[in-house]
XYZ file of C-alpha atoms in Angstrom:
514
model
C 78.926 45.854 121.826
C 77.012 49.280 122.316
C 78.501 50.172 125.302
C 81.631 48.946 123.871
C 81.465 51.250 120.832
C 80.026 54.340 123.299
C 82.779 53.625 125.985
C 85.569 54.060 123.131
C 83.841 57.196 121.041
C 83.202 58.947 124.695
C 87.580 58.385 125.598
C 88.242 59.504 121.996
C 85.850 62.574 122.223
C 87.380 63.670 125.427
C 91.083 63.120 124.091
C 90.040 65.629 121.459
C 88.495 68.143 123.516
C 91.217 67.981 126.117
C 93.706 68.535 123.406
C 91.925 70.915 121.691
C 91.796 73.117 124.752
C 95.212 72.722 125.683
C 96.254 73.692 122.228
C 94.392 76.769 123.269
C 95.674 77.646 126.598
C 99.632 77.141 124.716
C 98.672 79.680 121.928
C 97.238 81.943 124.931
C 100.674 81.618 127.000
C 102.728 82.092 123.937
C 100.796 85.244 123.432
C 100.973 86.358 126.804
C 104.594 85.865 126.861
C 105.313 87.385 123.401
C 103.445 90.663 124.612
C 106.009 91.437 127.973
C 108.738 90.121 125.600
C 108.106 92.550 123.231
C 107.877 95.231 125.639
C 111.356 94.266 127.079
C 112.673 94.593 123.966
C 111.612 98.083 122.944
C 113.696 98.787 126.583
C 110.583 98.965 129.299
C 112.354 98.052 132.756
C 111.545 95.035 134.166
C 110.077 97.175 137.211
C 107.774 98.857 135.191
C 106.255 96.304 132.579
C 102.572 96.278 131.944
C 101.685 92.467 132.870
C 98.536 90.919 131.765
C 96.326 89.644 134.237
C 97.418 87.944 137.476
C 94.809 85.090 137.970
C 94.985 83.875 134.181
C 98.044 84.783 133.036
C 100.899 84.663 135.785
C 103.862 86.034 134.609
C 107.740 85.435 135.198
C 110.575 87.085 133.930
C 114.173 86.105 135.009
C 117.297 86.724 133.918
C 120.806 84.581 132.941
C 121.649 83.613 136.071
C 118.062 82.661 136.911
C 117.540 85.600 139.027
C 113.346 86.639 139.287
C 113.416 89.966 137.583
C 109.828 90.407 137.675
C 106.563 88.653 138.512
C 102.943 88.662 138.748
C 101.732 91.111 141.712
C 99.633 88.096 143.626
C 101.751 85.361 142.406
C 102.635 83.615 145.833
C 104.093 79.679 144.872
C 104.508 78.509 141.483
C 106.183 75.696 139.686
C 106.833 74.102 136.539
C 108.401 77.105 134.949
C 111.817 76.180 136.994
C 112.149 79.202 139.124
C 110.261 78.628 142.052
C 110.814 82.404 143.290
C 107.946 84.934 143.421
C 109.201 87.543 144.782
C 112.038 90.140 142.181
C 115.723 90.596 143.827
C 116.878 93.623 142.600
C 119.415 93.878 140.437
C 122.106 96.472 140.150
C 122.603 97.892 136.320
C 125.889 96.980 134.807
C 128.981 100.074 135.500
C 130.115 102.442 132.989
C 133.427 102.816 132.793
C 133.927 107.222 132.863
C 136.881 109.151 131.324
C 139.311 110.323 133.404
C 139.950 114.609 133.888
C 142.733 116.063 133.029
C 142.373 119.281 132.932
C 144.726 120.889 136.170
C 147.533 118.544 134.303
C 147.707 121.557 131.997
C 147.452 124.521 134.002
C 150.256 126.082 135.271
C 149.244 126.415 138.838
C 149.023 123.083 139.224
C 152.733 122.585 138.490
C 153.377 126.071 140.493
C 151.550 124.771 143.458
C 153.870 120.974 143.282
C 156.508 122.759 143.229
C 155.784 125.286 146.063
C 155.047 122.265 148.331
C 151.908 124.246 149.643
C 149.727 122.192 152.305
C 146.168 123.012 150.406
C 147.819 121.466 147.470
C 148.858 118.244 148.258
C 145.403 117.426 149.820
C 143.961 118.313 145.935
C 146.457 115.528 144.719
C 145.546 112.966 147.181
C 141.722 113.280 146.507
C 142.691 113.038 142.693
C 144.559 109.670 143.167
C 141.593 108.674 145.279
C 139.214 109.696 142.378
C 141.618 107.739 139.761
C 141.757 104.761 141.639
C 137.966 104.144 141.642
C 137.900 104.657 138.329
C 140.151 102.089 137.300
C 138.620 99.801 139.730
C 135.087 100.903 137.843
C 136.856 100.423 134.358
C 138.094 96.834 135.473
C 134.432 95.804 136.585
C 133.645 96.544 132.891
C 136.058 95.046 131.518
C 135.380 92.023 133.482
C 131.592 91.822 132.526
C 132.663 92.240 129.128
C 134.502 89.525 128.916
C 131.730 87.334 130.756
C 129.346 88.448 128.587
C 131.776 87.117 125.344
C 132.312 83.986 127.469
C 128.229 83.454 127.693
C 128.287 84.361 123.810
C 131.007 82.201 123.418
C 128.812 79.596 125.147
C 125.888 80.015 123.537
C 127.679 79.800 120.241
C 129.193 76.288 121.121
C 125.450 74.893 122.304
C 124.442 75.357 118.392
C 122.091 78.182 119.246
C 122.135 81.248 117.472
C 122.308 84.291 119.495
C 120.306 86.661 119.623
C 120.429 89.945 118.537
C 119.494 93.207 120.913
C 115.736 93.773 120.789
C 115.137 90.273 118.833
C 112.892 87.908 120.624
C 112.948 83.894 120.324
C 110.389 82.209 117.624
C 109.692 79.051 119.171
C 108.319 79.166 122.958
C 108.651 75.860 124.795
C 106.064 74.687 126.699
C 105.623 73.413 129.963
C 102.952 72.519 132.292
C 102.506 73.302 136.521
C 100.685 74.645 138.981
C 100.337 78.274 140.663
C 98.836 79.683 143.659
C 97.083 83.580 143.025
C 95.984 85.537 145.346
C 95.447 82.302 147.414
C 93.742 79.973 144.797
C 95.377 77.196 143.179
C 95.065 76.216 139.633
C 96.980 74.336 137.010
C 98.132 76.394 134.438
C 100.331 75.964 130.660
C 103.505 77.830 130.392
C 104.851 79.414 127.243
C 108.712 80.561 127.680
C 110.227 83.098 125.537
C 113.905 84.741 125.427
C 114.496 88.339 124.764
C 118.025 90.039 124.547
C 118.083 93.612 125.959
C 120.251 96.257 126.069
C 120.200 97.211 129.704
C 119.372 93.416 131.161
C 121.191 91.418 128.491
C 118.858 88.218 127.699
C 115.639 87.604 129.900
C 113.358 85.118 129.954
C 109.782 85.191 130.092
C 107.581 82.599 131.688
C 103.528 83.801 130.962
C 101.133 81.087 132.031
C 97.107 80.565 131.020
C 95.025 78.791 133.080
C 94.008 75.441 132.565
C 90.974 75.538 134.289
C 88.599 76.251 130.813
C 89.850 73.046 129.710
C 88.969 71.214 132.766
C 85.566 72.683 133.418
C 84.748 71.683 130.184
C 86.264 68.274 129.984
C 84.567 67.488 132.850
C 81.133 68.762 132.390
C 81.717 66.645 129.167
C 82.565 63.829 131.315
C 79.575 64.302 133.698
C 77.290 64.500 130.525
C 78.234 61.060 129.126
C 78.153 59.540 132.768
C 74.734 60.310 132.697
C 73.605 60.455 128.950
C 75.568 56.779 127.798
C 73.854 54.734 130.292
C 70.159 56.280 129.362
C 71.511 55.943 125.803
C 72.096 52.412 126.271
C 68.930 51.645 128.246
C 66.883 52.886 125.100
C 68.817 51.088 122.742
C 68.753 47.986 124.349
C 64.679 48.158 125.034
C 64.294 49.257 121.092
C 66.629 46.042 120.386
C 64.680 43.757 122.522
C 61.404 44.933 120.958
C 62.742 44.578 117.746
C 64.042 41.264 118.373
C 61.231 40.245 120.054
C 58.756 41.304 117.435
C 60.980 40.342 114.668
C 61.100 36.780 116.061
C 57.286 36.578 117.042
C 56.865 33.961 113.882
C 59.440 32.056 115.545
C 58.404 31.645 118.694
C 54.919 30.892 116.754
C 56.710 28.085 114.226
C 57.942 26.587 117.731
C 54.443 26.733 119.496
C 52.825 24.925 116.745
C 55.479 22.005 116.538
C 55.093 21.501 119.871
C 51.373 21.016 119.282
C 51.960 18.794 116.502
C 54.890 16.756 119.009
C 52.306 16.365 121.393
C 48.784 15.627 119.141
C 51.097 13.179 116.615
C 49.013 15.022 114.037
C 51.101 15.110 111.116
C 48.782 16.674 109.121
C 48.805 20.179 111.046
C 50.800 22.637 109.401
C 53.247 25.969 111.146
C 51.634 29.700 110.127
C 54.097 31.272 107.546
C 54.341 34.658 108.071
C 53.697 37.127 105.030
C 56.979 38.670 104.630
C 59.924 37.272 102.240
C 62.394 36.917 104.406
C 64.643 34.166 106.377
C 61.671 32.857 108.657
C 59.119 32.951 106.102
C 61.473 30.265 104.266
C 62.183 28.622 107.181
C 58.322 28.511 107.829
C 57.732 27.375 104.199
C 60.326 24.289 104.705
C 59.271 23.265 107.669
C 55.698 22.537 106.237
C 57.511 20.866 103.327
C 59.066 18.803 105.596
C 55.876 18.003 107.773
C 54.296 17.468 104.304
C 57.058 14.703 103.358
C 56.736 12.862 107.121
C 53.238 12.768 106.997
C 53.695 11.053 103.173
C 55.991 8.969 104.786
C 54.155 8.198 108.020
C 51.108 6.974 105.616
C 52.782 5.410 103.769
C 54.196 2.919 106.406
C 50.296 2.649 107.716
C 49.148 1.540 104.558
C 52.212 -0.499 103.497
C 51.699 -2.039 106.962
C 47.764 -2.137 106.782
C 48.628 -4.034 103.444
C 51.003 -6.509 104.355
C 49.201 -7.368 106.908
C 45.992 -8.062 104.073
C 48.508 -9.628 102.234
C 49.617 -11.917 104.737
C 46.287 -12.778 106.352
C 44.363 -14.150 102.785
C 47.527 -17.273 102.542
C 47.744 -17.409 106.432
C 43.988 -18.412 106.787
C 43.993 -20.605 103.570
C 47.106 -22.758 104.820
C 45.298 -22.789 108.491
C 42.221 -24.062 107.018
C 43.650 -26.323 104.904
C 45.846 -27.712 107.717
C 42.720 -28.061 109.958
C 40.606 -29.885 107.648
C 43.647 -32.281 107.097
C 43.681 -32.810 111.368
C 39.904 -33.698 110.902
C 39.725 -35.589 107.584
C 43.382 -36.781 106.579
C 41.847 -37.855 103.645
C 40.840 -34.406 102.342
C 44.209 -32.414 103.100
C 45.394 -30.510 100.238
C 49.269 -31.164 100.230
C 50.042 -29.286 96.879
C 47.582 -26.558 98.165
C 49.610 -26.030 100.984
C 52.571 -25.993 99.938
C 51.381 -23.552 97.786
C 50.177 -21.087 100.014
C 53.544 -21.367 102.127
C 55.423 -20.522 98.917
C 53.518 -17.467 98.498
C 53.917 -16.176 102.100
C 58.145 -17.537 102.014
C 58.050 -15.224 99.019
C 55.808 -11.898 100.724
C 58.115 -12.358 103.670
C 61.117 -12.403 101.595
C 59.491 -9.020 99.816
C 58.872 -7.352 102.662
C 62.391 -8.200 104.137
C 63.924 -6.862 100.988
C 61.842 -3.815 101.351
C 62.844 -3.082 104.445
C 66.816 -3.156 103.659
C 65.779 -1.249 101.053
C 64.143 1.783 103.189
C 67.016 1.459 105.741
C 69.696 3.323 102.983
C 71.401 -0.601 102.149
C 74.141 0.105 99.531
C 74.462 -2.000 96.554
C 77.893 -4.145 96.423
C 80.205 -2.350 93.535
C 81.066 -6.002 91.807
C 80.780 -5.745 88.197
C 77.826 -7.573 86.466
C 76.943 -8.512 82.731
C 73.347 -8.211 82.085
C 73.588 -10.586 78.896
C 75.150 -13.628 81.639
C 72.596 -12.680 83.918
C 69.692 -12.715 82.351
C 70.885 -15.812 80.149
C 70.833 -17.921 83.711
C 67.807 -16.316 85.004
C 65.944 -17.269 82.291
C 67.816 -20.770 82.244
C 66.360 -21.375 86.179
C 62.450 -20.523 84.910
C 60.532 -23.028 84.467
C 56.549 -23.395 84.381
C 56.509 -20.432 82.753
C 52.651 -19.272 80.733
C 54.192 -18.168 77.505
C 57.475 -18.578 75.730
C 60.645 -16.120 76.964
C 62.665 -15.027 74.278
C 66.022 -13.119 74.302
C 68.050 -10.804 72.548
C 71.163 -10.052 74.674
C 74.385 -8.120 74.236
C 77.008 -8.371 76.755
C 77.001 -4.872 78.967
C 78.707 -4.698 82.146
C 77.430 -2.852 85.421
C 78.394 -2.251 89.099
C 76.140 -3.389 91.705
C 74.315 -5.909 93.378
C 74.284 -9.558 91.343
C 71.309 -10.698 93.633
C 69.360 -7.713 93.864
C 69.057 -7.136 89.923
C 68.629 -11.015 89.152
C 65.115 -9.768 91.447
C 64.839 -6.653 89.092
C 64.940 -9.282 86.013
C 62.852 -11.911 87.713
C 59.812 -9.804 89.087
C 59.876 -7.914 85.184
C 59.765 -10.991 83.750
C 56.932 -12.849 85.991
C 55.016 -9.791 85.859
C 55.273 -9.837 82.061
C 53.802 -13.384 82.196
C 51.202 -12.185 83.781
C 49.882 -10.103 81.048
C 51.243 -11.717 77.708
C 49.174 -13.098 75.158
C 51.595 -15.357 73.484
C 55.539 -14.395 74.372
C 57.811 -11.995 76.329
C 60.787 -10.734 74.991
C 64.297 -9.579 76.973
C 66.539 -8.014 75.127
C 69.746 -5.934 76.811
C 72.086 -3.240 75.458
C 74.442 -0.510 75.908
C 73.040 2.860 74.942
C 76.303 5.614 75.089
C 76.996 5.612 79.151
C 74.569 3.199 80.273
C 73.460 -0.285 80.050
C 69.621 -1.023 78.898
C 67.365 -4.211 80.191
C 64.535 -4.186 78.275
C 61.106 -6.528 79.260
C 58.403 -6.466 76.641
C 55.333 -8.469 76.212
C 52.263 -7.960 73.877
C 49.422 -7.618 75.999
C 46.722 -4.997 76.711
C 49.639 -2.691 78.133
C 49.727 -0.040 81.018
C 47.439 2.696 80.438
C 49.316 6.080 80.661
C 47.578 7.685 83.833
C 48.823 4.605 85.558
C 52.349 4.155 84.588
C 53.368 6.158 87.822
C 50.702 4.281 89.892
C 51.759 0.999 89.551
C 55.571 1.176 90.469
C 53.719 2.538 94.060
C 53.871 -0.630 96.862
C 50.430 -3.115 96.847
C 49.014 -1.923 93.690
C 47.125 -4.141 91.552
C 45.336 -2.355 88.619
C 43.460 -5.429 87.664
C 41.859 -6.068 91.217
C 39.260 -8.707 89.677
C 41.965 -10.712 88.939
C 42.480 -13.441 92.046
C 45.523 -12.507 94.339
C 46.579 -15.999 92.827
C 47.120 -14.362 90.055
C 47.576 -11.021 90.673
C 50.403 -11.142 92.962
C 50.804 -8.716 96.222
C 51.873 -6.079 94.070
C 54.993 -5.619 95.425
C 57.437 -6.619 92.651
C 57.765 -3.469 90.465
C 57.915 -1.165 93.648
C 60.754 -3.649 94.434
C 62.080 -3.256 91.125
C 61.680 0.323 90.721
C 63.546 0.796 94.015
C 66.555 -1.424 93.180
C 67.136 0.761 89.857
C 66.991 3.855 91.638
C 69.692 2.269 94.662
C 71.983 1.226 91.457
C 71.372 4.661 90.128
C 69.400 4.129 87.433
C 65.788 4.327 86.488
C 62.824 1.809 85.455
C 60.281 2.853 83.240
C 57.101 1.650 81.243
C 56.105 2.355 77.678
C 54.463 1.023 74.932
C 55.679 -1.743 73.188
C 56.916 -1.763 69.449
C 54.718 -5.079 69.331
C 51.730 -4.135 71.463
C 51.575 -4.493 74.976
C 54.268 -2.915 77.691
C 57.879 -2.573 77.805
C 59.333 -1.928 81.265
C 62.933 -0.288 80.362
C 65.493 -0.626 83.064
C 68.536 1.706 82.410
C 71.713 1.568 84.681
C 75.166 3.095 84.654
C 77.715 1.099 82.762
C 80.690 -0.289 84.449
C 82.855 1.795 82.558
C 81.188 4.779 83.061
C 80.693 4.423 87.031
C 84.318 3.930 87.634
């Protein structure tokens, strides 16, 4: 693009200078030309003009019927000027018709001497009638250039050009441009032509010339200068813009060396430098540890959901193994409703996990239309076994989503609820402007406030005397929580008007999502 932009400033620069110069050499032929013009017209003879000087300014100067008049001493070829001749043809003055004598008309010897018939006489009258006869040949010449000269008037007059007057010279020269050889050198010159009407030649025209050859010298040591000046120009400014570029991407290329460390070492928690400044890279160094940040959050926590499952899965695994074993060796002492028991809880992990999974993959929620009051009405119907009594307060809402997935939302609030009661869990739903409210309340010891965050997180018991019997795997509310938030809503826990937690599931209404 530099030597784009140089290339096209370097042609317009020499355009200007060429034209500058050549404006020049015009307004020094017009001058030139002007100056033997005007001494034609105060009546110098074309022989004896004062011409300016033969090398720069060769000089013409011919006349209407294109006849060379005049010309530069040395001038030896020339062209462009449309009279190729250098050397003057002479050219004889224009007659003057002479009155004719009349004097021995009146004598009286004359008349004596016709009538004497003397010899001496009648030679007089022959050389008289010779003498006449010339002269009326000399007066017809006149006459006859007269009349050519009103014919070339006439002429002129029909072309549209004014003609000129004796002495006056032409405003406008017209310009031409040729060649000329000077004393034996050649050079290319600009021609200015002028017209002149004078009283001995009639109208001449002048043809000065200026040499071209100031304009050329200069256009091409101009030329010659950016040959040699653009390419060094564009050598330093393309070393400046690679060590600008290089050093202005340095924290690049550093942000790049360090993630490939971190690709190779699988050590997440390495972070790229961020570079001091406030600009693009700095903020692309600052998100690019956000986003190593976020992976490596991610990253553990897969491990420990992983680590945990596993836990989870091992304690009912062994337990049904054992129990299993002891029934190959003593039949008598299997545990049947212990089994079944234990294979319950791991159908149910399994079933966790799976939904967990489908969760973390991005599944999307079906957009059927579902009334929390209907829902949890049959929930609650299908419970049975249940620690403490469930009681409802329901008004019919409608939202858009997943019939299964928040029938799991109600159960695993409600069975965690049991969990915790004292003596009954209420569920009560609602609509609440734009969206539709689930609450889950029971009255026991509640959540304590620096937890309510911590227990929506995946494995998380807060009571970890109590026996995983009990306790659960601490899965449902992270299941819960993450259902809301595919449904677009939210789950929350806060005290209870009664005592005890309220888990508050709010969801778009049906209405309002469409």
């Amino acid at each position: 693009m530099v030597a784009l932009a140089l290339v096209a400033a370097g042609t317009a620069v020499l355009l200007s200078l060429r034209t500058s110069l050549i404006d020049q050499a015009d307004a020094q032929a017009a001058s030139a030309a002007r100056d033997v013009a005007t001494q034609l017209s105060t009546g110098v003879a074309p022989d004896r003009l004062e011409l300016p000087d033969n090398d720069d300014h060769p000089v013409q100067v011919v006349d209407e019927d294109d006849r060379l008049v005049a010309a530069s001493d040395d001038l030896e070829e020339i062209t462009g000027t449309g009279v190729p001749a250098v050397t003057p043809v002479p050219t004889p003055r224009k007659p003057t018709p002479q009155p004719t004598s009349t004097d021995n008309s009146d004598t009286g010897d004359n008349s004596d001497n016709s009538d004497t018939g003397d010899n001496s006489n009648d030679g007089n009258d022959g050389d008289q009638t010779d003498d006449a006869g010339e002269k009326q040949e000399a007066a017809e010449a006149a006459k006859e250039a007269a009349e050519e000269a009103a014919d070339d008037a006439a002429d002129n007059g029909d072309s549209g050009d004014d003609p000129l007057e004796r002495g006056e010279i032409s405003d406008d020269p017209h310009t031409s441009e040729g060649s000329a050889r000077v004393d034996g050198e050649t050079q290319d010159y600009r021609f200015a032509e002028l017209t002149v009407n004078t009283e001995s030649r009639g109208e001449l025209t002048v043809h000065a010339g200026a040499t071209l050859a100031t304009e050329q010298n200069a256009v091409r040591t101009a030329l010659t200068a950016m040959l040699i000046g653009f390419p060094l120009l564009l050598a330093v400014i393309a070393a400046v813009t690679w060590l600008v570029t290089r050093r202005a991407l340095r924290p690049v290329d550093a942000i790049r060396a360090e993630m490939a460390v971190i690709t190779a070492s699988e050590d997440l928690g390495r972070r790229v430098p961020e570079p001091d400044t406030h600009d693009e890279i700095a903020r692309l160094a600052r998100t690019t540890n956000e986003t190593l940040a976020a992976l490596e959050a991610s990253v553990e926590r897969q491990r420990r959901f992983v680590a945990d499952a596993s836990h989870e899965l091992r304690s009912p695994i062994a337990s049904l193994r054992t129990q299993l074993e002891v029934g190959a060796a003593h039949p008598g002492l299997l545990d049947v409703p212990g089994a079944v028991e234990d294979t319950v809880r791991l159908q149910e992990l399994a079933a966790d996990l799976l939904l967990l999974a489908r969760l973390d993959a991005g599944e999307k929620p079906g957009r059927g239309r579902v009334d929390l009051a209907a829902l949890a009405r049959e929930e609650l119907s299908q419970r049975t076994g249940d620690r403490v009594v469930v009681t409802s307060d329901l008004d019919s809402v409608e939202v858009a989503g997943s019939r299964g997935q928040l029938a799991r939302v109600l159960g695993n609030l409600v069975t965690n609820a049991q969990r915790h009661a004292r003596s009954g869990v209420t569920v009560t739903s609602r609509a609440d402007g734009v969206w539709a409210v689930l609450e889950v309340a029971d009255d026991g010891d509640g959540v304590p406030r620096q937890e309510r965050e911590r227990i929506f997180e995946r494995f998380v018991r807060l009571d970890d005397a109590r026996s995983r019997d009990e306790g659960g795997a601490g899965l449902g509310l992270a299941i819960a929580r993450d259902v809301a938030a595919r449904h677009g809503g939210t789950l929350t826990v806060d005290d209870s008007p009664g005592g005890g937690a309220v888990f508050v599931l709010r969801l778009p209404a049906a209405t309002a999502a469409s």
